[in-house]
Amino acid sequence: MPQSNRIIVTVTGQDRVGIIAAVSTILAEANANILDISQTTLQEFFAMIMMVDLSQANAPLEEIKRRLAAKGEEMGLRIDAQHEDVFKYMHRI
């Protein structure tokens, strides 16, 4: 079975202006394509999950993860990226 090129990006933290823009900018700079996005705000807390295709990316997953985590630290957020297969395995019933 061919391995997927999709990753799951999760973002959680205090809501503030520019979260989606910051995350999507990092992904765009890596030539990663956002396939789906869901976000919500629960009172003052922000939560987002994205499915992202890396098949045309110009940076490896580990570098994208590093960039996202650094942006999260800068903005006071937790930003994680996991390969889709790892995410599916971790969240199976």
PDB file of N, CA and C in Angstrom:
ATOM      1  N   MET A   1       0.854  -1.184   0.000  1.00  0.00           N
ATOM      2  CA  MET A   1       0.000   0.000   0.000  1.00  0.00           C
ATOM      3  C   MET A   1       0.897   1.243   0.000  1.00  0.00           C
ATOM      4  N   PRO A   2       0.677   2.182  -0.921  1.00  0.00           N
ATOM      5  CA  PRO A   2       1.518   3.377  -0.958  1.00  0.00           C
ATOM      6  C   PRO A   2       1.303   4.247   0.277  1.00  0.00           C
ATOM      7  N   GLN A   3       2.387   4.862   0.733  1.00  0.00           N
ATOM      8  CA  GLN A   3       2.307   5.722   1.911  1.00  0.00           C
ATOM      9  C   GLN A   3       1.683   7.067   1.525  1.00  0.00           C
ATOM     10  N   SER A   4       0.840   7.557   2.400  1.00  0.00           N
ATOM     11  CA  SER A   4       0.183   8.841   2.188  1.00  0.00           C
ATOM     12  C   SER A   4       1.188   9.978   2.345  1.00  0.00           C
ATOM     13  N   ASN A   5       0.948  11.064   1.639  1.00  0.00           N
ATOM     14  CA  ASN A   5       1.754  12.279   1.784  1.00  0.00           C
ATOM     15  C   ASN A   5       1.028  13.319   2.623  1.00  0.00           C
ATOM     16  N   ARG A   6      -0.010  12.888   3.334  1.00  0.00           N
ATOM     17  CA  ARG A   6      -0.806  13.841   4.097  1.00  0.00           C
ATOM     18  C   ARG A   6      -0.369  13.867   5.555  1.00  0.00           C
ATOM     19  N   ILE A   7      -0.461  15.069   6.126  1.00  0.00           N
ATOM     20  CA  ILE A   7      -0.188  15.243   7.548  1.00  0.00           C
ATOM     21  C   ILE A   7      -1.395  15.903   8.196  1.00  0.00           C
ATOM     22  N   ILE A   8      -1.476  15.755   9.513  1.00  0.00           N
ATOM     23  CA  ILE A   8      -2.501  16.404  10.317  1.00  0.00           C
ATOM     24  C   ILE A   8      -1.792  17.448  11.175  1.00  0.00           C
ATOM     25  N   VAL A   9      -2.241  18.699  11.059  1.00  0.00           N
ATOM     26  CA  VAL A   9      -1.690  19.793  11.859  1.00  0.00           C
ATOM     27  C   VAL A   9      -2.753  20.195  12.871  1.00  0.00           C
ATOM     28  N   THR A  10      -2.381  20.236  14.146  1.00  0.00           N
ATOM     29  CA  THR A  10      -3.300  20.677  15.187  1.00  0.00           C
ATOM     30  C   THR A  10      -2.728  21.919  15.864  1.00  0.00           C
ATOM     31  N   VAL A  11      -3.630  22.840  16.168  1.00  0.00           N
ATOM     32  CA  VAL A  11      -3.247  24.103  16.810  1.00  0.00           C
ATOM     33  C   VAL A  11      -4.199  24.333  17.979  1.00  0.00           C
ATOM     34  N   THR A  12      -3.658  24.572  19.159  1.00  0.00           N
ATOM     35  CA  THR A  12      -4.485  24.885  20.319  1.00  0.00           C
ATOM     36  C   THR A  12      -3.822  26.011  21.110  1.00  0.00           C
ATOM     37  N   GLY A  13      -4.659  26.799  21.751  1.00  0.00           N
ATOM     38  CA  GLY A  13      -4.132  27.862  22.603  1.00  0.00           C
ATOM     39  C   GLY A  13      -5.111  28.999  22.757  1.00  0.00           C
ATOM     40  N   GLN A  14      -4.626  30.061  23.357  1.00  0.00           N
ATOM     41  CA  GLN A  14      -5.413  31.269  23.565  1.00  0.00           C
ATOM     42  C   GLN A  14      -5.744  31.883  22.209  1.00  0.00           C
ATOM     43  N   ASP A  15      -7.002  32.241  22.007  1.00  0.00           N
ATOM     44  CA  ASP A  15      -7.403  32.841  20.737  1.00  0.00           C
ATOM     45  C   ASP A  15      -6.745  34.202  20.569  1.00  0.00           C
ATOM     46  N   ARG A  16      -6.322  34.498  19.346  1.00  0.00           N
ATOM     47  CA  ARG A  16      -5.761  35.801  19.012  1.00  0.00           C
ATOM     48  C   ARG A  16      -5.816  35.984  17.506  1.00  0.00           C
ATOM     49  N   VAL A  17      -5.696  37.194  17.071  1.00  0.00           N
ATOM     50  CA  VAL A  17      -5.700  37.511  15.643  1.00  0.00           C
ATOM     51  C   VAL A  17      -4.468  36.920  14.966  1.00  0.00           C
ATOM     52  N   GLY A  18      -4.650  36.336  13.791  1.00  0.00           N
ATOM     53  CA  GLY A  18      -3.522  35.925  12.960  1.00  0.00           C
ATOM     54  C   GLY A  18      -3.082  34.484  13.056  1.00  0.00           C
ATOM     55  N   ILE A  19      -3.780  33.665  13.837  1.00  0.00           N
ATOM     56  CA  ILE A  19      -3.341  32.269  13.990  1.00  0.00           C
ATOM     57  C   ILE A  19      -3.414  31.532  12.658  1.00  0.00           C
ATOM     58  N   ILE A  20      -4.570  31.565  12.010  1.00  0.00           N
ATOM     59  CA  ILE A  20      -4.728  30.836  10.745  1.00  0.00           C
ATOM     60  C   ILE A  20      -3.759  31.383   9.706  1.00  0.00           C
ATOM     61  N   ALA A  21      -3.604  32.691   9.652  1.00  0.00           N
ATOM     62  CA  ALA A  21      -2.674  33.307   8.695  1.00  0.00           C
ATOM     63  C   ALA A  21      -1.242  32.834   8.931  1.00  0.00           C
ATOM     64  N   ALA A  22      -0.824  32.784  10.175  1.00  0.00           N
ATOM     65  CA  ALA A  22       0.555  32.385  10.489  1.00  0.00           C
ATOM     66  C   ALA A  22       0.815  30.937  10.092  1.00  0.00           C
ATOM     67  N   VAL A  23      -0.111  30.051  10.431  1.00  0.00           N
ATOM     68  CA  VAL A  23       0.062  28.631  10.107  1.00  0.00           C
ATOM     69  C   VAL A  23       0.008  28.416   8.598  1.00  0.00           C
ATOM     70  N   SER A  24      -0.967  29.018   7.940  1.00  0.00           N
ATOM     71  CA  SER A  24      -1.091  28.816   6.499  1.00  0.00           C
ATOM     72  C   SER A  24       0.079  29.435   5.738  1.00  0.00           C
ATOM     73  N   THR A  25       0.674  30.507   6.247  1.00  0.00           N
ATOM     74  CA  THR A  25       1.859  31.097   5.608  1.00  0.00           C
ATOM     75  C   THR A  25       3.034  30.121   5.641  1.00  0.00           C
ATOM     76  N   ILE A  26       3.260  29.501   6.779  1.00  0.00           N
ATOM     77  CA  ILE A  26       4.348  28.521   6.887  1.00  0.00           C
ATOM     78  C   ILE A  26       4.116  27.374   5.902  1.00  0.00           C
ATOM     79  N   LEU A  27       2.885  26.891   5.827  1.00  0.00           N
ATOM     80  CA  LEU A  27       2.580  25.794   4.914  1.00  0.00           C
ATOM     81  C   LEU A  27       2.740  26.228   3.458  1.00  0.00           C
ATOM     82  N   ALA A  28       2.296  27.427   3.130  1.00  0.00           N
ATOM     83  CA  ALA A  28       2.422  27.930   1.755  1.00  0.00           C
ATOM     84  C   ALA A  28       3.896  28.090   1.370  1.00  0.00           C
ATOM     85  N   GLU A  29       4.708  28.584   2.287  1.00  0.00           N
ATOM     86  CA  GLU A  29       6.143  28.746   2.012  1.00  0.00           C
ATOM     87  C   GLU A  29       6.811  27.403   1.740  1.00  0.00           C
ATOM     88  N   ALA A  30       6.262  26.331   2.317  1.00  0.00           N
ATOM     89  CA  ALA A  30       6.790  24.978   2.095  1.00  0.00           C
ATOM     90  C   ALA A  30       6.127  24.305   0.884  1.00  0.00           C
ATOM     91  N   ASN A  31       5.272  25.036   0.194  1.00  0.00           N
ATOM     92  CA  ASN A  31       4.515  24.509  -0.954  1.00  0.00           C
ATOM     93  C   ASN A  31       3.639  23.321  -0.556  1.00  0.00           C
ATOM     94  N   ALA A  32       3.127  23.363   0.668  1.00  0.00           N
ATOM     95  CA  ALA A  32       2.202  22.340   1.166  1.00  0.00           C
ATOM     96  C   ALA A  32       0.775  22.825   0.911  1.00  0.00           C
ATOM     97  N   ASN A  33      -0.093  21.911   0.528  1.00  0.00           N
ATOM     98  CA  ASN A  33      -1.465  22.257   0.165  1.00  0.00           C
ATOM     99  C   ASN A  33      -2.430  21.894   1.290  1.00  0.00           C
ATOM    100  N   ILE A  34      -3.174  22.866   1.794  1.00  0.00           N
ATOM    101  CA  ILE A  34      -4.185  22.609   2.819  1.00  0.00           C
ATOM    102  C   ILE A  34      -5.405  22.002   2.131  1.00  0.00           C
ATOM    103  N   LEU A  35      -5.735  20.771   2.505  1.00  0.00           N
ATOM    104  CA  LEU A  35      -6.861  20.054   1.903  1.00  0.00           C
ATOM    105  C   LEU A  35      -8.163  20.298   2.650  1.00  0.00           C
ATOM    106  N   ASP A  36      -8.064  20.421   3.959  1.00  0.00           N
ATOM    107  CA  ASP A  36      -9.265  20.615   4.774  1.00  0.00           C
ATOM    108  C   ASP A  36      -8.850  21.322   6.055  1.00  0.00           C
ATOM    109  N   ILE A  37      -9.768  22.093   6.595  1.00  0.00           N
ATOM    110  CA  ILE A  37      -9.482  22.844   7.816  1.00  0.00           C
ATOM    111  C   ILE A  37     -10.768  22.952   8.627  1.00  0.00           C
ATOM    112  N   SER A  38     -10.625  22.783   9.923  1.00  0.00           N
ATOM    113  CA  SER A  38     -11.735  22.974  10.841  1.00  0.00           C
ATOM    114  C   SER A  38     -11.192  23.737  12.041  1.00  0.00           C
ATOM    115  N   GLN A  39     -11.877  24.793  12.421  1.00  0.00           N
ATOM    116  CA  GLN A  39     -11.426  25.551  13.586  1.00  0.00           C
ATOM    117  C   GLN A  39     -12.634  26.014  14.382  1.00  0.00           C
ATOM    118  N   THR A  40     -12.394  26.164  15.659  1.00  0.00           N
ATOM    119  CA  THR A  40     -13.445  26.641  16.539  1.00  0.00           C
ATOM    120  C   THR A  40     -12.822  27.440  17.667  1.00  0.00           C
ATOM    121  N   THR A  41     -13.622  28.281  18.257  1.00  0.00           N
ATOM    122  CA  THR A  41     -13.210  29.020  19.440  1.00  0.00           C
ATOM    123  C   THR A  41     -14.183  28.677  20.556  1.00  0.00           C
ATOM    124  N   LEU A  42     -13.647  28.197  21.652  1.00  0.00           N
ATOM    125  CA  LEU A  42     -14.432  27.857  22.835  1.00  0.00           C
ATOM    126  C   LEU A  42     -14.097  28.888  23.897  1.00  0.00           C
ATOM    127  N   GLN A  43     -15.002  29.846  24.062  1.00  0.00           N
ATOM    128  CA  GLN A  43     -14.734  31.018  24.897  1.00  0.00           C
ATOM    129  C   GLN A  43     -13.459  31.665  24.407  1.00  0.00           C
ATOM    130  N   GLU A  44     -12.398  31.713  25.212  1.00  0.00           N
ATOM    131  CA  GLU A  44     -11.174  32.367  24.741  1.00  0.00           C
ATOM    132  C   GLU A  44     -10.150  31.391  24.165  1.00  0.00           C
ATOM    133  N   PHE A  45     -10.519  30.109  24.031  1.00  0.00           N
ATOM    134  CA  PHE A  45      -9.578  29.104  23.546  1.00  0.00           C
ATOM    135  C   PHE A  45      -9.826  28.764  22.081  1.00  0.00           C
ATOM    136  N   PHE A  46      -8.733  28.648  21.341  1.00  0.00           N
ATOM    137  CA  PHE A  46      -8.765  28.379  19.909  1.00  0.00           C
ATOM    138  C   PHE A  46      -8.317  26.942  19.667  1.00  0.00           C
ATOM    139  N   ALA A  47      -9.003  26.248  18.769  1.00  0.00           N
ATOM    140  CA  ALA A  47      -8.601  24.896  18.370  1.00  0.00           C
ATOM    141  C   ALA A  47      -8.785  24.760  16.865  1.00  0.00           C
ATOM    142  N   MET A  48      -7.782  24.193  16.205  1.00  0.00           N
ATOM    143  CA  MET A  48      -7.848  24.010  14.759  1.00  0.00           C
ATOM    144  C   MET A  48      -7.180  22.698  14.389  1.00  0.00           C
ATOM    145  N   ILE A  49      -7.736  22.039  13.391  1.00  0.00           N
ATOM    146  CA  ILE A  49      -7.122  20.853  12.811  1.00  0.00           C
ATOM    147  C   ILE A  49      -7.138  21.025  11.301  1.00  0.00           C
ATOM    148  N   MET A  50      -6.019  20.682  10.678  1.00  0.00           N
ATOM    149  CA  MET A  50      -5.880  20.811   9.223  1.00  0.00           C
ATOM    150  C   MET A  50      -5.372  19.497   8.657  1.00  0.00           C
ATOM    151  N   MET A  51      -5.860  19.138   7.487  1.00  0.00           N
ATOM    152  CA  MET A  51      -5.260  18.050   6.725  1.00  0.00           C
ATOM    153  C   MET A  51      -4.475  18.707   5.593  1.00  0.00           C
ATOM    154  N   VAL A  52      -3.215  18.341   5.479  1.00  0.00           N
ATOM    155  CA  VAL A  52      -2.297  19.008   4.564  1.00  0.00           C
ATOM    156  C   VAL A  52      -1.598  17.977   3.688  1.00  0.00           C
ATOM    157  N   ASP A  53      -1.526  18.265   2.386  1.00  0.00           N
ATOM    158  CA  ASP A  53      -0.847  17.395   1.431  1.00  0.00           C
ATOM    159  C   ASP A  53       0.584  17.893   1.232  1.00  0.00           C
ATOM    160  N   LEU A  54       1.556  17.001   1.448  1.00  0.00           N
ATOM    161  CA  LEU A  54       2.966  17.363   1.289  1.00  0.00           C
ATOM    162  C   LEU A  54       3.571  16.817   0.000  1.00  0.00           C
ATOM    163  N   SER A  55       2.760  16.289  -0.907  1.00  0.00           N
ATOM    164  CA  SER A  55       3.317  15.636  -2.098  1.00  0.00           C
ATOM    165  C   SER A  55       4.143  16.584  -2.966  1.00  0.00           C
ATOM    166  N   GLN A  56       3.872  17.891  -2.927  1.00  0.00           N
ATOM    167  CA  GLN A  56       4.643  18.871  -3.704  1.00  0.00           C
ATOM    168  C   GLN A  56       5.504  19.767  -2.812  1.00  0.00           C
ATOM    169  N   ALA A  57       5.628  19.400  -1.548  1.00  0.00           N
ATOM    170  CA  ALA A  57       6.355  20.251  -0.594  1.00  0.00           C
ATOM    171  C   ALA A  57       7.834  20.369  -0.956  1.00  0.00           C
ATOM    172  N   ASN A  58       8.401  21.533  -0.664  1.00  0.00           N
ATOM    173  CA  ASN A  58       9.814  21.777  -0.927  1.00  0.00           C
ATOM    174  C   ASN A  58      10.667  21.639   0.338  1.00  0.00           C
ATOM    175  N   ALA A  59      10.056  21.115   1.404  1.00  0.00           N
ATOM    176  CA  ALA A  59      10.767  20.887   2.670  1.00  0.00           C
ATOM    177  C   ALA A  59      10.276  19.560   3.249  1.00  0.00           C
ATOM    178  N   PRO A  60      11.146  18.834   3.938  1.00  0.00           N
ATOM    179  CA  PRO A  60      10.725  17.571   4.558  1.00  0.00           C
ATOM    180  C   PRO A  60       9.803  17.817   5.757  1.00  0.00           C
ATOM    181  N   LEU A  61       9.059  16.795   6.118  1.00  0.00           N
ATOM    182  CA  LEU A  61       8.115  16.890   7.238  1.00  0.00           C
ATOM    183  C   LEU A  61       8.801  17.405   8.499  1.00  0.00           C
ATOM    184  N   GLU A  62       9.971  16.903   8.830  1.00  0.00           N
ATOM    185  CA  GLU A  62      10.638  17.317  10.076  1.00  0.00           C
ATOM    186  C   GLU A  62      10.928  18.816  10.086  1.00  0.00           C
ATOM    187  N   GLU A  63      11.274  19.378   8.947  1.00  0.00           N
ATOM    188  CA  GLU A  63      11.539  20.818   8.869  1.00  0.00           C
ATOM    189  C   GLU A  63      10.236  21.616   9.016  1.00  0.00           C
ATOM    190  N   ILE A  64       9.178  21.136   8.385  1.00  0.00           N
ATOM    191  CA  ILE A  64       7.878  21.801   8.513  1.00  0.00           C
ATOM    192  C   ILE A  64       7.416  21.755   9.963  1.00  0.00           C
ATOM    193  N   LYS A  65       7.589  20.607  10.614  1.00  0.00           N
ATOM    194  CA  LYS A  65       7.231  20.485  12.033  1.00  0.00           C
ATOM    195  C   LYS A  65       8.009  21.487  12.879  1.00  0.00           C
ATOM    196  N   ARG A  66       9.300  21.634  12.580  1.00  0.00           N
ATOM    197  CA  ARG A  66      10.138  22.565  13.343  1.00  0.00           C
ATOM    198  C   ARG A  66       9.652  24.002  13.161  1.00  0.00           C
ATOM    199  N   ARG A  67       9.353  24.372  11.921  1.00  0.00           N
ATOM    200  CA  ARG A  67       8.870  25.731  11.638  1.00  0.00           C
ATOM    201  C   ARG A  67       7.537  26.004  12.344  1.00  0.00           C
ATOM    202  N   LEU A  68       6.637  25.034  12.292  1.00  0.00           N
ATOM    203  CA  LEU A  68       5.331  25.204  12.940  1.00  0.00           C
ATOM    204  C   LEU A  68       5.482  25.323  14.462  1.00  0.00           C
ATOM    205  N   ALA A  69       6.316  24.451  15.041  1.00  0.00           N
ATOM    206  CA  ALA A  69       6.516  24.490  16.494  1.00  0.00           C
ATOM    207  C   ALA A  69       7.135  25.811  16.922  1.00  0.00           C
ATOM    208  N   ALA A  70       8.082  26.318  16.129  1.00  0.00           N
ATOM    209  CA  ALA A  70       8.718  27.608  16.453  1.00  0.00           C
ATOM    210  C   ALA A  70       7.692  28.735  16.393  1.00  0.00           C
ATOM    211  N   LYS A  71       6.830  28.724  15.395  1.00  0.00           N
ATOM    212  CA  LYS A  71       5.783  29.748  15.293  1.00  0.00           C
ATOM    213  C   LYS A  71       4.827  29.627  16.480  1.00  0.00           C
ATOM    214  N   GLY A  72       4.494  28.399  16.858  1.00  0.00           N
ATOM    215  CA  GLY A  72       3.627  28.188  18.008  1.00  0.00           C
ATOM    216  C   GLY A  72       4.231  28.759  19.280  1.00  0.00           C
ATOM    217  N   GLU A  73       5.520  28.513  19.472  1.00  0.00           N
ATOM    218  CA  GLU A  73       6.197  29.045  20.663  1.00  0.00           C
ATOM    219  C   GLU A  73       6.176  30.567  20.643  1.00  0.00           C
ATOM    220  N   GLU A  74       6.425  31.137  19.486  1.00  0.00           N
ATOM    221  CA  GLU A  74       6.424  32.597  19.332  1.00  0.00           C
ATOM    222  C   GLU A  74       5.053  33.200  19.646  1.00  0.00           C
ATOM    223  N   MET A  75       3.983  32.470  19.293  1.00  0.00           N
ATOM    224  CA  MET A  75       2.625  32.992  19.458  1.00  0.00           C
ATOM    225  C   MET A  75       1.933  32.490  20.730  1.00  0.00           C
ATOM    226  N   GLY A  76       2.622  31.667  21.517  1.00  0.00           N
ATOM    227  CA  GLY A  76       2.009  31.133  22.730  1.00  0.00           C
ATOM    228  C   GLY A  76       0.973  30.063  22.442  1.00  0.00           C
ATOM    229  N   LEU A  77       1.202  29.290  21.373  1.00  0.00           N
ATOM    230  CA  LEU A  77       0.288  28.223  20.969  1.00  0.00           C
ATOM    231  C   LEU A  77       1.019  26.895  20.951  1.00  0.00           C
ATOM    232  N   ARG A  78       0.243  25.825  20.929  1.00  0.00           N
ATOM    233  CA  ARG A  78       0.820  24.508  20.682  1.00  0.00           C
ATOM    234  C   ARG A  78       0.443  24.130  19.255  1.00  0.00           C
ATOM    235  N   ILE A  79       1.441  23.941  18.417  1.00  0.00           N
ATOM    236  CA  ILE A  79       1.213  23.531  17.031  1.00  0.00           C
ATOM    237  C   ILE A  79       1.973  22.232  16.799  1.00  0.00           C
ATOM    238  N   ASP A  80       1.234  21.190  16.464  1.00  0.00           N
ATOM    239  CA  ASP A  80       1.814  19.872  16.207  1.00  0.00           C
ATOM    240  C   ASP A  80       1.492  19.447  14.786  1.00  0.00           C
ATOM    241  N   ALA A  81       2.379  18.666  14.209  1.00  0.00           N
ATOM    242  CA  ALA A  81       2.137  18.071  12.897  1.00  0.00           C
ATOM    243  C   ALA A  81       2.550  16.607  12.967  1.00  0.00           C
ATOM    244  N   GLN A  82       1.668  15.747  12.491  1.00  0.00           N
ATOM    245  CA  GLN A  82       1.942  14.321  12.485  1.00  0.00           C
ATOM    246  C   GLN A  82       1.553  13.753  11.136  1.00  0.00           C
ATOM    247  N   HIS A  83       2.288  12.736  10.716  1.00  0.00           N
ATOM    248  CA  HIS A  83       1.902  12.052   9.498  1.00  0.00           C
ATOM    249  C   HIS A  83       0.516  11.450   9.717  1.00  0.00           C
ATOM    250  N   GLU A  84      -0.300  11.466   8.687  1.00  0.00           N
ATOM    251  CA  GLU A  84      -1.669  10.951   8.774  1.00  0.00           C
ATOM    252  C   GLU A  84      -1.720   9.536   9.334  1.00  0.00           C
ATOM    253  N   ASP A  85      -0.792   8.681   8.927  1.00  0.00           N
ATOM    254  CA  ASP A  85      -0.804   7.289   9.395  1.00  0.00           C
ATOM    255  C   ASP A  85      -0.571   7.209  10.900  1.00  0.00           C
ATOM    256  N   VAL A  86       0.321   8.044  11.427  1.00  0.00           N
ATOM    257  CA  VAL A  86       0.579   8.075  12.876  1.00  0.00           C
ATOM    258  C   VAL A  86      -0.673   8.564  13.598  1.00  0.00           C
ATOM    259  N   PHE A  87      -1.286   9.612  13.062  1.00  0.00           N
ATOM    260  CA  PHE A  87      -2.493  10.164  13.670  1.00  0.00           C
ATOM    261  C   PHE A  87      -3.600   9.113  13.709  1.00  0.00           C
ATOM    262  N   LYS A  88      -3.803   8.410  12.603  1.00  0.00           N
ATOM    263  CA  LYS A  88      -4.840   7.363  12.550  1.00  0.00           C
ATOM    264  C   LYS A  88      -4.547   6.275  13.568  1.00  0.00           C
ATOM    265  N   TYR A  89      -3.288   5.856  13.665  1.00  0.00           N
ATOM    266  CA  TYR A  89      -2.914   4.804  14.589  1.00  0.00           C
ATOM    267  C   TYR A  89      -3.147   5.237  16.036  1.00  0.00           C
ATOM    268  N   MET A  90      -2.781   6.462  16.369  1.00  0.00           N
ATOM    269  CA  MET A  90      -2.904   6.952  17.740  1.00  0.00           C
ATOM    270  C   MET A  90      -4.366   7.155  18.156  1.00  0.00           C
ATOM    271  N   HIS A  91      -5.258   7.421  17.194  1.00  0.00           N
ATOM    272  CA  HIS A  91      -6.633   7.758  17.520  1.00  0.00           C
ATOM    273  C   HIS A  91      -7.626   6.682  17.108  1.00  0.00           C
ATOM    274  N   ARG A  92      -7.142   5.476  16.938  1.00  0.00           N
ATOM    275  CA  ARG A  92      -8.076   4.389  16.588  1.00  0.00           C
ATOM    276  C   ARG A  92      -8.812   3.933  17.835  1.00  0.00           C
ATOM    277  N   ILE A  93      -9.962   3.349  17.608  1.00  0.00           N
ATOM    278  CA  ILE A  93     -10.799   2.890  18.742  1.00  0.00           C
ATOM    279  C   ILE A  93     -10.444   1.459  19.059  1.00  0.00           C
TER     280      ILE A  93
END
